[in-house]
Amino acid sequence: MPWRPLPGGVGQSDPRPVKASLDRLSRALGAPGADALAQIFDRWEALVGPEVAAHARPTLLADSRLVVVVDHPAWATQLRWLGPALLARLATELGAQAPTRLEVKTR
């Protein structure tokens, strides 16, 4: 059977940058765009400080909720205390893509 293109022009759109495709996919899944994810996950230590970052890491960002896992209940308490300031800082930096809720889990 010889090769033929798919009917109806499927798969024949102009090429798109990978970032644009990932942004579209992440929004469809309820997550913010790639820039917002990078701001949080790549800059975590700068956002919360080295001491907290050594014991806490972001694991999920979806549906306006940032989930952070900590290694001890004391760090969960510390991160919950820092939560309002962290969310305010993210709102300033990310605008509409910023999480509005913080969920802290102990590993």
Tab-separated table of N, CA and C in Angstrom:
chain	number	residue	atom	x	y	z
A	1	MET	N	0.842	-1.169	0.000
A	1	MET	CA	0.000	0.000	0.000
A	1	MET	C	0.893	1.239	0.000
A	2	PRO	N	0.727	2.135	-0.955
A	2	PRO	CA	1.554	3.335	-1.012
A	2	PRO	C	1.150	4.338	0.067
A	3	TRP	N	2.089	5.195	0.411
A	3	TRP	CA	1.849	6.225	1.422
A	3	TRP	C	0.993	7.339	0.836
A	4	ARG	N	0.019	7.814	1.635
A	4	ARG	CA	-0.806	8.958	1.257
A	4	ARG	C	-0.989	9.835	2.486
A	5	PRO	N	-1.074	11.153	2.310
A	5	PRO	CA	-1.306	12.022	3.469
A	5	PRO	C	-2.690	11.767	4.052
A	6	LEU	N	-2.850	12.090	5.309
A	6	LEU	CA	-4.139	11.925	5.966
A	6	LEU	C	-5.176	12.833	5.323
A	7	PRO	N	-6.424	12.403	5.277
A	7	PRO	CA	-7.462	13.230	4.663
A	7	PRO	C	-7.772	14.467	5.505
A	8	GLY	N	-8.270	15.480	4.840
A	8	GLY	CA	-8.730	16.679	5.532
A	8	GLY	C	-7.627	17.565	6.071
A	9	GLY	N	-6.411	17.373	5.630
A	9	GLY	CA	-5.327	18.228	6.070
A	9	GLY	C	-4.850	17.965	7.481
A	10	VAL	N	-5.281	16.859	8.086
A	10	VAL	CA	-4.845	16.536	9.441
A	10	VAL	C	-3.338	16.351	9.430
A	11	GLY	N	-2.675	17.019	10.350
A	11	GLY	CA	-1.220	16.899	10.440
A	11	GLY	C	-0.488	17.764	9.444
A	12	GLN	N	-1.203	18.622	8.718
A	12	GLN	CA	-0.551	19.425	7.696
A	12	GLN	C	-0.475	20.900	8.071
A	13	SER	N	-0.667	21.210	9.333
A	13	SER	CA	-0.589	22.611	9.744
A	13	SER	C	0.863	23.069	9.737
A	14	ASP	N	1.016	24.371	9.800
A	14	ASP	CA	2.367	24.921	9.847
A	14	ASP	C	3.070	24.445	11.107
A	15	PRO	N	4.386	24.316	11.039
A	15	PRO	CA	5.120	23.904	12.242
A	15	PRO	C	4.931	24.935	13.353
A	16	ARG	N	4.909	24.452	14.581
A	16	ARG	CA	4.774	25.320	15.757
A	16	ARG	C	5.974	25.102	16.659
A	17	PRO	N	6.345	26.138	17.392
A	17	PRO	CA	7.405	25.939	18.386
A	17	PRO	C	6.941	24.938	19.449
A	18	VAL	N	7.860	24.156	19.943
A	18	VAL	CA	7.535	23.153	20.959
A	18	VAL	C	6.934	23.825	22.186
A	19	LYS	N	7.467	24.973	22.589
A	19	LYS	CA	6.952	25.679	23.767
A	19	LYS	C	5.468	25.991	23.612
A	20	ALA	N	5.054	26.436	22.434
A	20	ALA	CA	3.640	26.755	22.209
A	20	ALA	C	2.779	25.502	22.336
A	21	SER	N	3.269	24.397	21.811
A	21	SER	CA	2.517	23.139	21.921
A	21	SER	C	2.433	22.672	23.365
A	22	LEU	N	3.540	22.789	24.099
A	22	LEU	CA	3.530	22.392	25.508
A	22	LEU	C	2.622	23.298	26.335
A	23	ASP	N	2.626	24.586	26.038
A	23	ASP	CA	1.728	25.511	26.744
A	23	ASP	C	0.272	25.123	26.511
A	24	ARG	N	-0.065	24.827	25.262
A	24	ARG	CA	-1.443	24.442	24.939
A	24	ARG	C	-1.834	23.150	25.646
A	25	LEU	N	-0.935	22.184	25.657
A	25	LEU	CA	-1.198	20.910	26.326
A	25	LEU	C	-1.343	21.103	27.831
A	26	SER	N	-0.444	21.856	28.442
A	26	SER	CA	-0.510	22.031	29.895
A	26	SER	C	-1.783	22.772	30.305
A	27	ARG	N	-2.200	23.763	29.530
A	27	ARG	CA	-3.457	24.459	29.836
A	27	ARG	C	-4.649	23.514	29.711
A	28	ALA	N	-4.618	22.625	28.726
A	28	ALA	CA	-5.705	21.651	28.562
A	28	ALA	C	-5.774	20.698	29.750
A	29	LEU	N	-4.638	20.483	30.404
A	29	LEU	CA	-4.584	19.597	31.569
A	29	LEU	C	-4.825	20.346	32.880
A	30	GLY	N	-5.084	21.632	32.800
A	30	GLY	CA	-5.351	22.416	34.004
A	30	GLY	C	-4.108	22.990	34.649
A	31	ALA	N	-2.989	22.931	33.970
A	31	ALA	CA	-1.735	23.463	34.506
A	31	ALA	C	-1.421	24.791	33.819
A	32	PRO	N	-0.616	25.622	34.448
A	32	PRO	CA	-0.220	26.874	33.801
A	32	PRO	C	0.781	26.599	32.687
A	33	GLY	N	1.165	27.632	31.985
A	33	GLY	CA	2.111	27.485	30.896
A	33	GLY	C	3.515	27.141	31.370
A	34	ALA	N	4.369	26.850	30.400
A	34	ALA	CA	5.738	26.435	30.691
A	34	ALA	C	6.514	27.501	31.454
A	35	ASP	N	6.264	28.777	31.166
A	35	ASP	CA	6.983	29.848	31.865
A	35	ASP	C	6.675	29.834	33.360
A	36	ALA	N	5.416	29.637	33.701
A	36	ALA	CA	5.032	29.601	35.117
A	36	ALA	C	5.655	28.400	35.811
A	37	LEU	N	5.642	27.265	35.146
A	37	LEU	CA	6.249	26.065	35.735
A	37	LEU	C	7.736	26.283	35.980
A	38	ALA	N	8.414	26.867	35.001
A	38	ALA	CA	9.850	27.116	35.147
A	38	ALA	C	10.125	28.101	36.271
A	39	GLN	N	9.299	29.140	36.394
A	39	GLN	CA	9.495	30.130	37.457
A	39	GLN	C	9.458	29.472	38.830
A	40	ILE	N	8.582	28.508	39.002
A	40	ILE	CA	8.436	27.877	40.313
A	40	ILE	C	9.443	26.752	40.503
A	41	PHE	N	9.484	25.809	39.593
A	41	PHE	CA	10.308	24.622	39.779
A	41	PHE	C	11.800	24.921	39.645
A	42	ASP	N	12.181	25.768	38.692
A	42	ASP	CA	13.601	26.067	38.495
A	42	ASP	C	14.142	27.064	39.511
A	43	ARG	N	13.287	27.915	40.053
A	43	ARG	CA	13.736	28.953	40.986
A	43	ARG	C	13.271	28.687	42.409
A	44	TRP	N	12.957	27.461	42.719
A	44	TRP	CA	12.398	27.120	44.024
A	44	TRP	C	13.261	27.631	45.174
A	45	GLU	N	14.552	27.385	45.120
A	45	GLU	CA	15.436	27.809	46.213
A	45	GLU	C	15.415	29.327	46.387
A	46	ALA	N	15.401	30.058	45.296
A	46	ALA	CA	15.349	31.522	45.387
A	46	ALA	C	14.010	31.997	45.953
A	47	LEU	N	12.953	31.253	45.694
A	47	LEU	CA	11.624	31.643	46.172
A	47	LEU	C	11.439	31.406	47.666
A	48	VAL	N	11.956	30.279	48.174
A	48	VAL	CA	11.701	29.924	49.579
A	48	VAL	C	12.937	29.990	50.462
A	49	GLY	N	14.105	30.161	49.869
A	49	GLY	CA	15.343	30.182	50.636
A	49	GLY	C	15.982	28.803	50.675
A	50	PRO	N	17.312	28.763	50.827
A	50	PRO	CA	18.029	27.488	50.765
A	50	PRO	C	17.670	26.520	51.890
A	51	GLU	N	17.392	27.045	53.073
A	51	GLU	CA	17.091	26.161	54.199
A	51	GLU	C	15.771	25.420	53.984
A	52	VAL	N	14.740	26.142	53.569
A	52	VAL	CA	13.446	25.500	53.305
A	52	VAL	C	13.555	24.593	52.083
A	53	ALA	N	14.239	25.052	51.046
A	53	ALA	CA	14.368	24.267	49.816
A	53	ALA	C	15.065	22.930	50.051
A	54	ALA	N	15.931	22.864	51.058
A	54	ALA	CA	16.614	21.606	51.369
A	54	ALA	C	15.647	20.562	51.917
A	55	HIS	N	14.487	20.989	52.392
A	55	HIS	CA	13.532	20.070	53.015
A	55	HIS	C	12.175	20.030	52.319
A	56	ALA	N	11.983	20.870	51.315
A	56	ALA	CA	10.692	20.957	50.638
A	56	ALA	C	10.910	21.097	49.136
A	57	ARG	N	10.033	20.443	48.370
A	57	ARG	CA	10.139	20.588	46.916
A	57	ARG	C	8.746	20.618	46.298
A	58	PRO	N	8.576	21.456	45.283
A	58	PRO	CA	7.287	21.487	44.596
A	58	PRO	C	7.132	20.220	43.762
A	59	THR	N	5.942	19.658	43.758
A	59	THR	CA	5.725	18.427	42.997
A	59	THR	C	4.623	18.543	41.959
A	60	LEU	N	3.713	19.482	42.134
A	60	LEU	CA	2.581	19.591	41.216
A	60	LEU	C	2.081	21.023	41.189
A	61	LEU	N	1.735	21.471	40.011
A	61	LEU	CA	1.112	22.775	39.840
A	61	LEU	C	-0.024	22.594	38.851
A	62	ALA	N	-1.252	22.577	39.358
A	62	ALA	CA	-2.427	22.378	38.506
A	62	ALA	C	-3.654	22.957	39.188
A	63	ASP	N	-4.582	23.419	38.375
A	63	ASP	CA	-5.850	23.953	38.882
A	63	ASP	C	-5.638	25.006	39.967
A	64	SER	N	-4.694	25.903	39.745
A	64	SER	CA	-4.382	26.996	40.680
A	64	SER	C	-3.885	26.512	42.032
A	65	ARG	N	-3.357	25.311	42.082
A	65	ARG	CA	-2.905	24.710	43.341
A	65	ARG	C	-1.443	24.284	43.189
A	66	LEU	N	-0.619	24.715	44.129
A	66	LEU	CA	0.777	24.304	44.187
A	66	LEU	C	0.907	23.282	45.306
A	67	VAL	N	1.366	22.087	44.957
A	67	VAL	CA	1.563	21.023	45.943
A	67	VAL	C	3.057	20.919	46.222
A	68	VAL	N	3.398	20.965	47.503
A	68	VAL	CA	4.789	20.884	47.938
A	68	VAL	C	4.913	19.725	48.917
A	69	VAL	N	5.962	18.917	48.742
A	69	VAL	CA	6.228	17.791	49.639
A	69	VAL	C	7.413	18.154	50.524
A	70	VAL	N	7.254	17.924	51.826
A	70	VAL	CA	8.321	18.199	52.790
A	70	VAL	C	8.759	16.895	53.445
A	71	ASP	N	9.952	16.907	54.041
A	71	ASP	CA	10.485	15.673	54.623
A	71	ASP	C	10.227	15.527	56.123
A	72	HIS	N	9.562	16.518	56.736
A	72	HIS	CA	9.295	16.443	58.175
A	72	HIS	C	8.113	17.357	58.502
A	73	PRO	N	7.274	16.971	59.444
A	73	PRO	CA	6.124	17.811	59.793
A	73	PRO	C	6.493	19.236	60.215
A	74	ALA	N	7.654	19.406	60.827
A	74	ALA	CA	8.061	20.758	61.225
A	74	ALA	C	8.229	21.660	60.000
A	75	TRP	N	8.733	21.101	58.909
A	75	TRP	CA	8.891	21.884	57.688
A	75	TRP	C	7.542	22.158	57.035
A	76	ALA	N	6.591	21.264	57.234
A	76	ALA	CA	5.232	21.517	56.737
A	76	ALA	C	4.656	22.748	57.436
A	77	THR	N	4.856	22.827	58.739
A	77	THR	CA	4.380	23.982	59.501
A	77	THR	C	5.062	25.258	59.019
A	78	GLN	N	6.364	25.198	58.821
A	78	GLN	CA	7.121	26.361	58.350
A	78	GLN	C	6.624	26.816	56.980
A	79	LEU	N	6.415	25.874	56.083
A	79	LEU	CA	5.979	26.232	54.736
A	79	LEU	C	4.550	26.780	54.734
A	80	ARG	N	3.702	26.228	55.571
A	80	ARG	CA	2.337	26.776	55.674
A	80	ARG	C	2.378	28.213	56.205
A	81	TRP	N	3.284	28.480	57.113
A	81	TRP	CA	3.444	29.827	57.653
A	81	TRP	C	3.937	30.789	56.561
A	82	LEU	N	4.838	30.293	55.700
A	82	LEU	CA	5.359	31.107	54.599
A	82	LEU	C	4.383	31.200	53.428
A	83	GLY	N	3.363	30.357	53.422
A	83	GLY	CA	2.447	30.233	52.293
A	83	GLY	C	1.877	31.533	51.753
A	84	PRO	N	1.260	32.381	52.581
A	84	PRO	CA	0.684	33.621	52.046
A	84	PRO	C	1.719	34.515	51.353
A	85	ALA	N	2.903	34.634	51.927
A	85	ALA	CA	3.946	35.458	51.305
A	85	ALA	C	4.425	34.832	49.997
A	86	LEU	N	4.565	33.507	49.975
A	86	LEU	CA	4.991	32.811	48.760
A	86	LEU	C	3.956	32.984	47.651
A	87	LEU	N	2.681	32.798	47.971
A	87	LEU	CA	1.626	32.952	46.967
A	87	LEU	C	1.549	34.390	46.463
A	88	ALA	N	1.756	35.362	47.347
A	88	ALA	CA	1.748	36.773	46.931
A	88	ALA	C	2.909	37.062	45.987
A	89	ARG	N	4.076	36.524	46.291
A	89	ARG	CA	5.241	36.734	45.428
A	89	ARG	C	5.017	36.105	44.059
A	90	LEU	N	4.457	34.893	44.048
A	90	LEU	CA	4.178	34.226	42.778
A	90	LEU	C	3.128	34.996	41.978
A	91	ALA	N	2.143	35.561	42.651
A	91	ALA	CA	1.122	36.352	41.961
A	91	ALA	C	1.745	37.575	41.296
A	92	THR	N	2.707	38.190	41.979
A	92	THR	CA	3.393	39.349	41.416
A	92	THR	C	4.206	38.955	40.193
A	93	GLU	N	4.903	37.827	40.275
A	93	GLU	CA	5.785	37.403	39.191
A	93	GLU	C	5.048	36.744	38.033
A	94	LEU	N	3.980	36.005	38.321
A	94	LEU	CA	3.327	35.200	37.288
A	94	LEU	C	1.976	35.729	36.834
A	95	GLY	N	1.405	36.632	37.582
A	95	GLY	CA	0.100	37.165	37.204
A	95	GLY	C	-0.988	36.103	37.263
A	96	ALA	N	-1.775	36.020	36.199
A	96	ALA	CA	-2.939	35.126	36.169
A	96	ALA	C	-2.567	33.646	36.231
A	97	GLN	N	-1.328	33.305	35.902
A	97	GLN	CA	-0.917	31.900	35.923
A	97	GLN	C	-0.464	31.432	37.307
A	98	ALA	N	-0.412	32.324	38.261
A	98	ALA	CA	0.084	31.986	39.601
A	98	ALA	C	-0.910	31.104	40.349
A	99	PRO	N	-0.385	30.192	41.168
A	99	PRO	CA	-1.291	29.402	42.008
A	99	PRO	C	-1.926	30.289	43.073
A	100	THR	N	-3.126	29.922	43.483
A	100	THR	CA	-3.821	30.677	44.527
A	100	THR	C	-3.950	29.867	45.808
A	101	ARG	N	-3.583	28.592	45.744
A	101	ARG	CA	-3.662	27.720	46.919
A	101	ARG	C	-2.354	26.956	47.064
A	102	LEU	N	-1.970	26.727	48.294
A	102	LEU	CA	-0.777	25.950	48.609
A	102	LEU	C	-1.202	24.725	49.405
A	103	GLU	N	-0.773	23.569	48.949
A	103	GLU	CA	-1.051	22.320	49.661
A	103	GLU	C	0.291	21.706	50.045
A	104	VAL	N	0.472	21.449	51.324
A	104	VAL	CA	1.733	20.902	51.820
A	104	VAL	C	1.492	19.477	52.298
A	105	LYS	N	2.339	18.571	51.823
A	105	LYS	CA	2.240	17.162	52.217
A	105	LYS	C	3.561	16.724	52.825
A	106	THR	N	3.478	15.865	53.824
A	106	THR	CA	4.681	15.315	54.440
A	106	THR	C	4.960	13.953	53.829
A	107	ARG	N	6.182	13.746	53.441
A	107	ARG	CA	6.596	12.491	52.818
A	107	ARG	C	6.765	11.431	53.853
